[in-house]
Coordinates of C-alpha atoms and ligand atoms in Angstrom, one line a residue:
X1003 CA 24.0 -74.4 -55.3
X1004 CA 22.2 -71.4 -53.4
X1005 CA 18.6 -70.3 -53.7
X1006 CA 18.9 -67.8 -51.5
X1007 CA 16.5 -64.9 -51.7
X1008 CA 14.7 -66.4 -54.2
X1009 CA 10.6 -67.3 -53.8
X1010 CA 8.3 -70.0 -55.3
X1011 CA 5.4 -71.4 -55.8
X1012 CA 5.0 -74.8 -56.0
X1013 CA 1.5 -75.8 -56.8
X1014 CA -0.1 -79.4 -55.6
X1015 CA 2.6 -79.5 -52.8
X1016 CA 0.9 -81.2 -49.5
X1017 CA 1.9 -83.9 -50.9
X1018 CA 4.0 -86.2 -52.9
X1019 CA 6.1 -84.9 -55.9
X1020 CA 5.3 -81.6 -54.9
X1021 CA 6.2 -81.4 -51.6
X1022 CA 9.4 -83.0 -52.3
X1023 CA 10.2 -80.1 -55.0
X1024 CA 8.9 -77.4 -52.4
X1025 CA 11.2 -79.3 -49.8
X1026 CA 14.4 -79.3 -51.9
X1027 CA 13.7 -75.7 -52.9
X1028 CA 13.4 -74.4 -49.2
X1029 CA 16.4 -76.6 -48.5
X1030 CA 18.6 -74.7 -51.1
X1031 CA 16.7 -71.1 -49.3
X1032 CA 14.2 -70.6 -51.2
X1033 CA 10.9 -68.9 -49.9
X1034 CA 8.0 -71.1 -50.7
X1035 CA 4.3 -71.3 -51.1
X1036 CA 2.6 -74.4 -50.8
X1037 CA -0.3 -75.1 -52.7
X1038 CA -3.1 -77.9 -52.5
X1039 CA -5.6 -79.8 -50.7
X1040 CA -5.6 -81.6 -47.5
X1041 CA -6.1 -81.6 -43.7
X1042 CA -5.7 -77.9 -42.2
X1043 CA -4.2 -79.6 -39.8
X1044 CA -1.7 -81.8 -41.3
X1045 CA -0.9 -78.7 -44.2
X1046 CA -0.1 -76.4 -41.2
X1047 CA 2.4 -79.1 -39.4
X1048 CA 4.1 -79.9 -42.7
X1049 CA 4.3 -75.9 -43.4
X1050 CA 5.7 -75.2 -40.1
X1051 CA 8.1 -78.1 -39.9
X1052 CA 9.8 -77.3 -43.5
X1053 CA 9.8 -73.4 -42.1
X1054 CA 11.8 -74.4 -38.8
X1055 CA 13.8 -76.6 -40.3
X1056 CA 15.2 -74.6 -42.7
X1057 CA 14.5 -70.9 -41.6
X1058 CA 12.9 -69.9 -44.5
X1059 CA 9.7 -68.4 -45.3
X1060 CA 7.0 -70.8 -46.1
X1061 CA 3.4 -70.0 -46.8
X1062 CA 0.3 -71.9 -47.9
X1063 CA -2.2 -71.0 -50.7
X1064 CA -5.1 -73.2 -50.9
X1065 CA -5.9 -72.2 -54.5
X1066 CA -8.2 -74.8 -56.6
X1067 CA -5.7 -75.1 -59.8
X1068 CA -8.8 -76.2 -61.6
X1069 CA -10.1 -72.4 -61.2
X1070 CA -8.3 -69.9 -63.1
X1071 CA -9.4 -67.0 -60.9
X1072 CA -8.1 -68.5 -57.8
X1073 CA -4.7 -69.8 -59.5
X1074 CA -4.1 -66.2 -60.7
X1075 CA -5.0 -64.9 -56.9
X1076 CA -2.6 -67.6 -55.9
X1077 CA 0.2 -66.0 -57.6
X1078 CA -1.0 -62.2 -56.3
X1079 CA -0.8 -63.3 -53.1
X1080 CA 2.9 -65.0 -53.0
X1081 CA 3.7 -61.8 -54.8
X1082 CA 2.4 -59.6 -52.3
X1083 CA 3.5 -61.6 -49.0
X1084 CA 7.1 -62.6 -50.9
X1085 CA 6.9 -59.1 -52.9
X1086 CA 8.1 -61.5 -56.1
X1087 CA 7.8 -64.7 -57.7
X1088 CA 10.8 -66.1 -58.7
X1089 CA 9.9 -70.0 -59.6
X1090 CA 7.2 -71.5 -60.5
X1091 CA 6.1 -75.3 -60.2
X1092 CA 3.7 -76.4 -62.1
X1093 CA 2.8 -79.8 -60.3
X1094 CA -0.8 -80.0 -59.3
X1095 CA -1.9 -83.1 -61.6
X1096 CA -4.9 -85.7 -60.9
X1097 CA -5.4 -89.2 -62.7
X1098 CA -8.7 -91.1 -64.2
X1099 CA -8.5 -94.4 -66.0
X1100 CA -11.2 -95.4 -68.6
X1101 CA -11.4 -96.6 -72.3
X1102 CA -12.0 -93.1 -74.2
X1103 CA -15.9 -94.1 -75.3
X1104 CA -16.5 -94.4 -71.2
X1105 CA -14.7 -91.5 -70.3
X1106 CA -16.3 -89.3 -68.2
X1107 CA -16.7 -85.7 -69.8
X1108 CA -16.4 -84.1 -66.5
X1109 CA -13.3 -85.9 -65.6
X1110 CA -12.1 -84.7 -68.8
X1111 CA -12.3 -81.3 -68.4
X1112 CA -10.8 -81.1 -65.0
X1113 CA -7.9 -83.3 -65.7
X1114 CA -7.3 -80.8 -68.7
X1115 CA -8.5 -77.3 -66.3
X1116 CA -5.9 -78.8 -63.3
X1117 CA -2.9 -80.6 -65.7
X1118 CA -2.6 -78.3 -68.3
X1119 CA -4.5 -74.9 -67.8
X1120 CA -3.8 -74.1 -64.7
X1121 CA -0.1 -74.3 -65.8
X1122 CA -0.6 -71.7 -68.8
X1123 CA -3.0 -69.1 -66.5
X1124 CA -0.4 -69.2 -63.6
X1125 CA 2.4 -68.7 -66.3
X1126 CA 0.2 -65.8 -68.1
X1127 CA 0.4 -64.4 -64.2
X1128 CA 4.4 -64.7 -63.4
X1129 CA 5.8 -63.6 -66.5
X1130 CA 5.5 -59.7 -66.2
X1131 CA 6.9 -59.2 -62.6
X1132 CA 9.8 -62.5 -64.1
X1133 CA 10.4 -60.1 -67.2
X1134 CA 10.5 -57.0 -65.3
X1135 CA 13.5 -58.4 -62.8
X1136 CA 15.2 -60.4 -65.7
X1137 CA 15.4 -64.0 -64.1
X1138 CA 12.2 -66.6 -63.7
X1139 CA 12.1 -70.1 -63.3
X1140 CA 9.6 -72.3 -64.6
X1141 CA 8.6 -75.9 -64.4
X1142 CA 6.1 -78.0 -65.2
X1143 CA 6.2 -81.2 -63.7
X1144 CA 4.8 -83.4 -66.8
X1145 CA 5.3 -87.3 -66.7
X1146 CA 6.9 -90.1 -69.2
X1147 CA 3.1 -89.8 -70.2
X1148 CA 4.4 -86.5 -71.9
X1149 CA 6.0 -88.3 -74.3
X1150 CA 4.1 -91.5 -74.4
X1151 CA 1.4 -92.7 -74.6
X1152 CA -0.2 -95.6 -72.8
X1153 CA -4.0 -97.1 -73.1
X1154 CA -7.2 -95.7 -70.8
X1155 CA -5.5 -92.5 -69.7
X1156 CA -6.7 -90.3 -72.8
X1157 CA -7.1 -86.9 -70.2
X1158 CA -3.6 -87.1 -68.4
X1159 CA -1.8 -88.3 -71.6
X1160 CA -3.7 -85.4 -73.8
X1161 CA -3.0 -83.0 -71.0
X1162 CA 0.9 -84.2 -70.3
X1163 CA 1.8 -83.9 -74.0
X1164 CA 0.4 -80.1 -73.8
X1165 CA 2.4 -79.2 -71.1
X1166 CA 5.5 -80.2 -72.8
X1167 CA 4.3 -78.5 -76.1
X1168 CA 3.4 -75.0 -73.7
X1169 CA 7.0 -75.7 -72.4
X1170 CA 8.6 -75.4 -75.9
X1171 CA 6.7 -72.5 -76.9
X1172 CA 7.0 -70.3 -73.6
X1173 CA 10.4 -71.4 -73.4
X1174 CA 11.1 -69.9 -77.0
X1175 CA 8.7 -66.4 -76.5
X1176 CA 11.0 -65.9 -73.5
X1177 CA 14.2 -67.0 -74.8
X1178 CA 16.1 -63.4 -74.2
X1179 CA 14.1 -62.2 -71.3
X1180 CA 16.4 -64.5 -68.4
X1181 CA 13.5 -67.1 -67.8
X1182 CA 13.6 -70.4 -68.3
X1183 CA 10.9 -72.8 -69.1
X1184 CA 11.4 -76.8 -69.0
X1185 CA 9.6 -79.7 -68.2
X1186 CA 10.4 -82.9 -66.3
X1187 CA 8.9 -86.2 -67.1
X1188 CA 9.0 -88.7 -64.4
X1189 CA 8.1 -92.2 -64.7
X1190 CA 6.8 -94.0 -61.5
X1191 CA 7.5 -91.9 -58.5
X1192 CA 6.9 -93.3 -54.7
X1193 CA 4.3 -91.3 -53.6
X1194 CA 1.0 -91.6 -51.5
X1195 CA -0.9 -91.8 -55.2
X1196 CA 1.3 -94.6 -56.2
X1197 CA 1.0 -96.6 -53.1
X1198 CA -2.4 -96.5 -53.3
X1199 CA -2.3 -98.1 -56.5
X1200 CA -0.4 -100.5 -55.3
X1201 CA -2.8 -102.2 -52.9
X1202 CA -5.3 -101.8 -55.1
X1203 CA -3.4 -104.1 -57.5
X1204 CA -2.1 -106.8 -55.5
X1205 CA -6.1 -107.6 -55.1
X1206 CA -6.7 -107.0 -58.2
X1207 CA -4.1 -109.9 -59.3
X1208 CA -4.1 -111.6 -56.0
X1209 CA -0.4 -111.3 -56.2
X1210 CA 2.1 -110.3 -53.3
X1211 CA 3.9 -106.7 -53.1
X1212 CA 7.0 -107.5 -54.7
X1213 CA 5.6 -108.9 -57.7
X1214 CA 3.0 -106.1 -58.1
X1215 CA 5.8 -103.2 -58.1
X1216 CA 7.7 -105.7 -61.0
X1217 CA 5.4 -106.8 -63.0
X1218 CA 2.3 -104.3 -62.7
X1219 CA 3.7 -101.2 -61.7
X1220 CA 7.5 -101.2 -63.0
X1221 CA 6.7 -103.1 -65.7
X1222 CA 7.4 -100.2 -68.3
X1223 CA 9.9 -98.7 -66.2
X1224 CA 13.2 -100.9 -67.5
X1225 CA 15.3 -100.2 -64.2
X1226 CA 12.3 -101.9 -62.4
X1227 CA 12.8 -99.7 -59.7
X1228 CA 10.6 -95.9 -58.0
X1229 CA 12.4 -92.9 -58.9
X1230 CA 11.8 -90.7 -55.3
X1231 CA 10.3 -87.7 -54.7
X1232 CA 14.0 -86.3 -53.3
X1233 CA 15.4 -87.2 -56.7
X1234 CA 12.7 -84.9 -58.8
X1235 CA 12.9 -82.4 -56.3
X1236 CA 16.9 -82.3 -56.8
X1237 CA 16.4 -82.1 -60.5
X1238 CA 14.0 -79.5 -60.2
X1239 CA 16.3 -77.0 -57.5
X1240 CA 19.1 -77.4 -60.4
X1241 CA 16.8 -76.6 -63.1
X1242 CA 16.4 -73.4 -61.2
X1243 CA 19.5 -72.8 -60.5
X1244 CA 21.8 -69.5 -61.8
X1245 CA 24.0 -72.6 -63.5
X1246 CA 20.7 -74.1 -65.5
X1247 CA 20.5 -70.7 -67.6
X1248 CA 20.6 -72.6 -70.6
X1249 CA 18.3 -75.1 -70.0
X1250 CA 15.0 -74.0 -71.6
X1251 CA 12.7 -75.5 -73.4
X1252 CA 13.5 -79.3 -72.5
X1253 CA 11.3 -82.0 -71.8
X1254 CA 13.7 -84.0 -69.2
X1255 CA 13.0 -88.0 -68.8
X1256 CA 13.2 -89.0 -65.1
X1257 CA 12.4 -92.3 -65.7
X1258 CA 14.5 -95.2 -65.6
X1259 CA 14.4 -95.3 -69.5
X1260 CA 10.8 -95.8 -69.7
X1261 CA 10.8 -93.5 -72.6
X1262 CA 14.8 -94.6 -74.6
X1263 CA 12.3 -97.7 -76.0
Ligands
NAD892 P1 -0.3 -86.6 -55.3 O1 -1.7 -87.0 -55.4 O2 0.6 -87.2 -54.2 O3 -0.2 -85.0 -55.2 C1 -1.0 -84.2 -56.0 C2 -1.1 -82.8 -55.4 O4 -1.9 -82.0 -56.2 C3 -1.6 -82.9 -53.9 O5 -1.0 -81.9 -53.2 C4 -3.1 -82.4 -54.2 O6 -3.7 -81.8 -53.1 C5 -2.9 -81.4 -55.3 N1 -4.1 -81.1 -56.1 C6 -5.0 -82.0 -56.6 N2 -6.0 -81.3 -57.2 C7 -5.7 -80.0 -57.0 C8 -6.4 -78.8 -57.3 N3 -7.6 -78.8 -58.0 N4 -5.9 -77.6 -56.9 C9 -4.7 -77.6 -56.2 N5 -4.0 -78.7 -55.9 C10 -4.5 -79.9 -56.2 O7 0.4 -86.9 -56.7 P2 1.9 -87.0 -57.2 O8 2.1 -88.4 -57.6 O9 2.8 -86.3 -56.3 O10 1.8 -86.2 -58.6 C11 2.2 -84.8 -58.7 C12 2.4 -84.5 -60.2 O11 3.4 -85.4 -60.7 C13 1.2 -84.7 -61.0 O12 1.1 -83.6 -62.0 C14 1.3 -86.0 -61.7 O13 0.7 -86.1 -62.9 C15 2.8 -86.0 -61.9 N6 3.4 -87.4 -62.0 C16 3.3 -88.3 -61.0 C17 3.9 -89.6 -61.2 C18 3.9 -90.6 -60.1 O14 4.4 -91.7 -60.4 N7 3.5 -90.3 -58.9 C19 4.5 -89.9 -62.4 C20 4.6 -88.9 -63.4 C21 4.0 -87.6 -63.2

């Protein structure tokens, strides 16, 4: 599977899922623009270690997904420097847990602006230069929580559902046009984020590692163990793939069965 000549954006990618995605897409030979927040520093090493390692063209975009002015200048700008978008990866997503009568309003409106719309105003950019050359790729990276629900994450659950119901839609408005639209819905992934979590847990519960990641963590996801961020990012370069052309419209489960219940 080549991805040669091909460019992408993957948005949210400095770290985590993200970065795994944009990793397996440079792998294959795509170009790719990086996207999120971070250490100059750090973003700079990781851009031009994934560049030299695979001797293709990789930018960085530090766009604020939750601002749909800068995600639509995002997408201008890997259009001008790659002279096309190609892919897009809509993976920027943030987390807040509380019972819906304490929710924060604020935190509900940016896990909506950065989840959700960010993903239809980047789209709503892409499209004409995707229809124009007859092929586009596009992904959302939504979460079991796209097809479930689970208690205190009203935001992330309201805006994970949306993407998936954006993915159906899009994918059927572009059906004939040689772009495909699908989602993938991971269950736990291994990523900073998570570990985090982790820690936080096992004081929490006053429990030990192991136990945490079984019984806390893993205990909806029925293979009890992380899915890693090289296996969504190798799910993701198939999806856009010339072989994936008809794929579109799917919500994929990534997730250990979490969601066959
Ligand atoms: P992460 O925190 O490791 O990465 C999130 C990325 O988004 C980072 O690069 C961050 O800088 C970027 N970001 C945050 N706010 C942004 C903004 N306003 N503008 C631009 N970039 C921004 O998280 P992750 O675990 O890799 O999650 C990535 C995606 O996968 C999210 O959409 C998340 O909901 C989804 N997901 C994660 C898991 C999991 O278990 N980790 C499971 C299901 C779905």
């Amino acid at each position: 599977m080549t991805l040669a000549n091909k460019a992408a954006i993957v948005t949210g990618s400095t770290s985590g899922i993200g970065l795994g995605i944009a990793t397996a897409l440079a792998e294959a030979g795509a170009s790719v623009m990086l996207n999120g927040f971070g250490n100059p520093d750090e973003i700079e090493q990781v851009r031009a270690e994934l560049a030299t390692r695979t001797g293709v063209d990789v930018r960085y975009s530090a766009a604020d997904m939750s601002d749909p002015s800068s995600v639509i200048q995002m997408v201008k700008d890997a259009e001008s420097v790659f002279g096309k978008v190609d892919i897009l990866v809509n993976n920027a997503g943030i987390q807040h847990v509380a019972a819906i009568d304490e929710f924060p309003a604020d935190r509900w409106h940016k896990i909506l602006a950065i989840n959700l719309s960010s993903n239809f105003f980047a789209m709503q950019a892409v499209i004409p230069g995707m229809k124009a050359r007859g092929f586009g790729r596009i992904v959302m990276v939504a979460s079991a929580h796209g097809l479930v629900g689970s208690p205190f994450k009203s935001a992330y659950v309201a805006a994970k559902h949306g993407q998936v119901g954006l993915t159906k839609v899009a994918a059927l408005e572009l059906a004939e046009t040689g772009i495909t639209v699908n989602a993938v819905c991971p269950g736990y992934v291994r990523t900073p984020l998570v570990e985090g979590q982790i820690a936080d847990q096992m004081k929490a519960h006053n429990l030990d590692r192991e136990e945490v990641i079984k019984t806390v963590i893993l205990g909806s996801q029925p293979n009890k163990r992380f899915v890693e961020v090289a296996e969504m990012g190798a799910v993701v370069a198939f999806l856009c793939s010339d072989m994936a052309q008809s794929i579109t419209g799917i919500s994929l489960p990534v997730d250990g069965a979490w969601t066959a219940r």
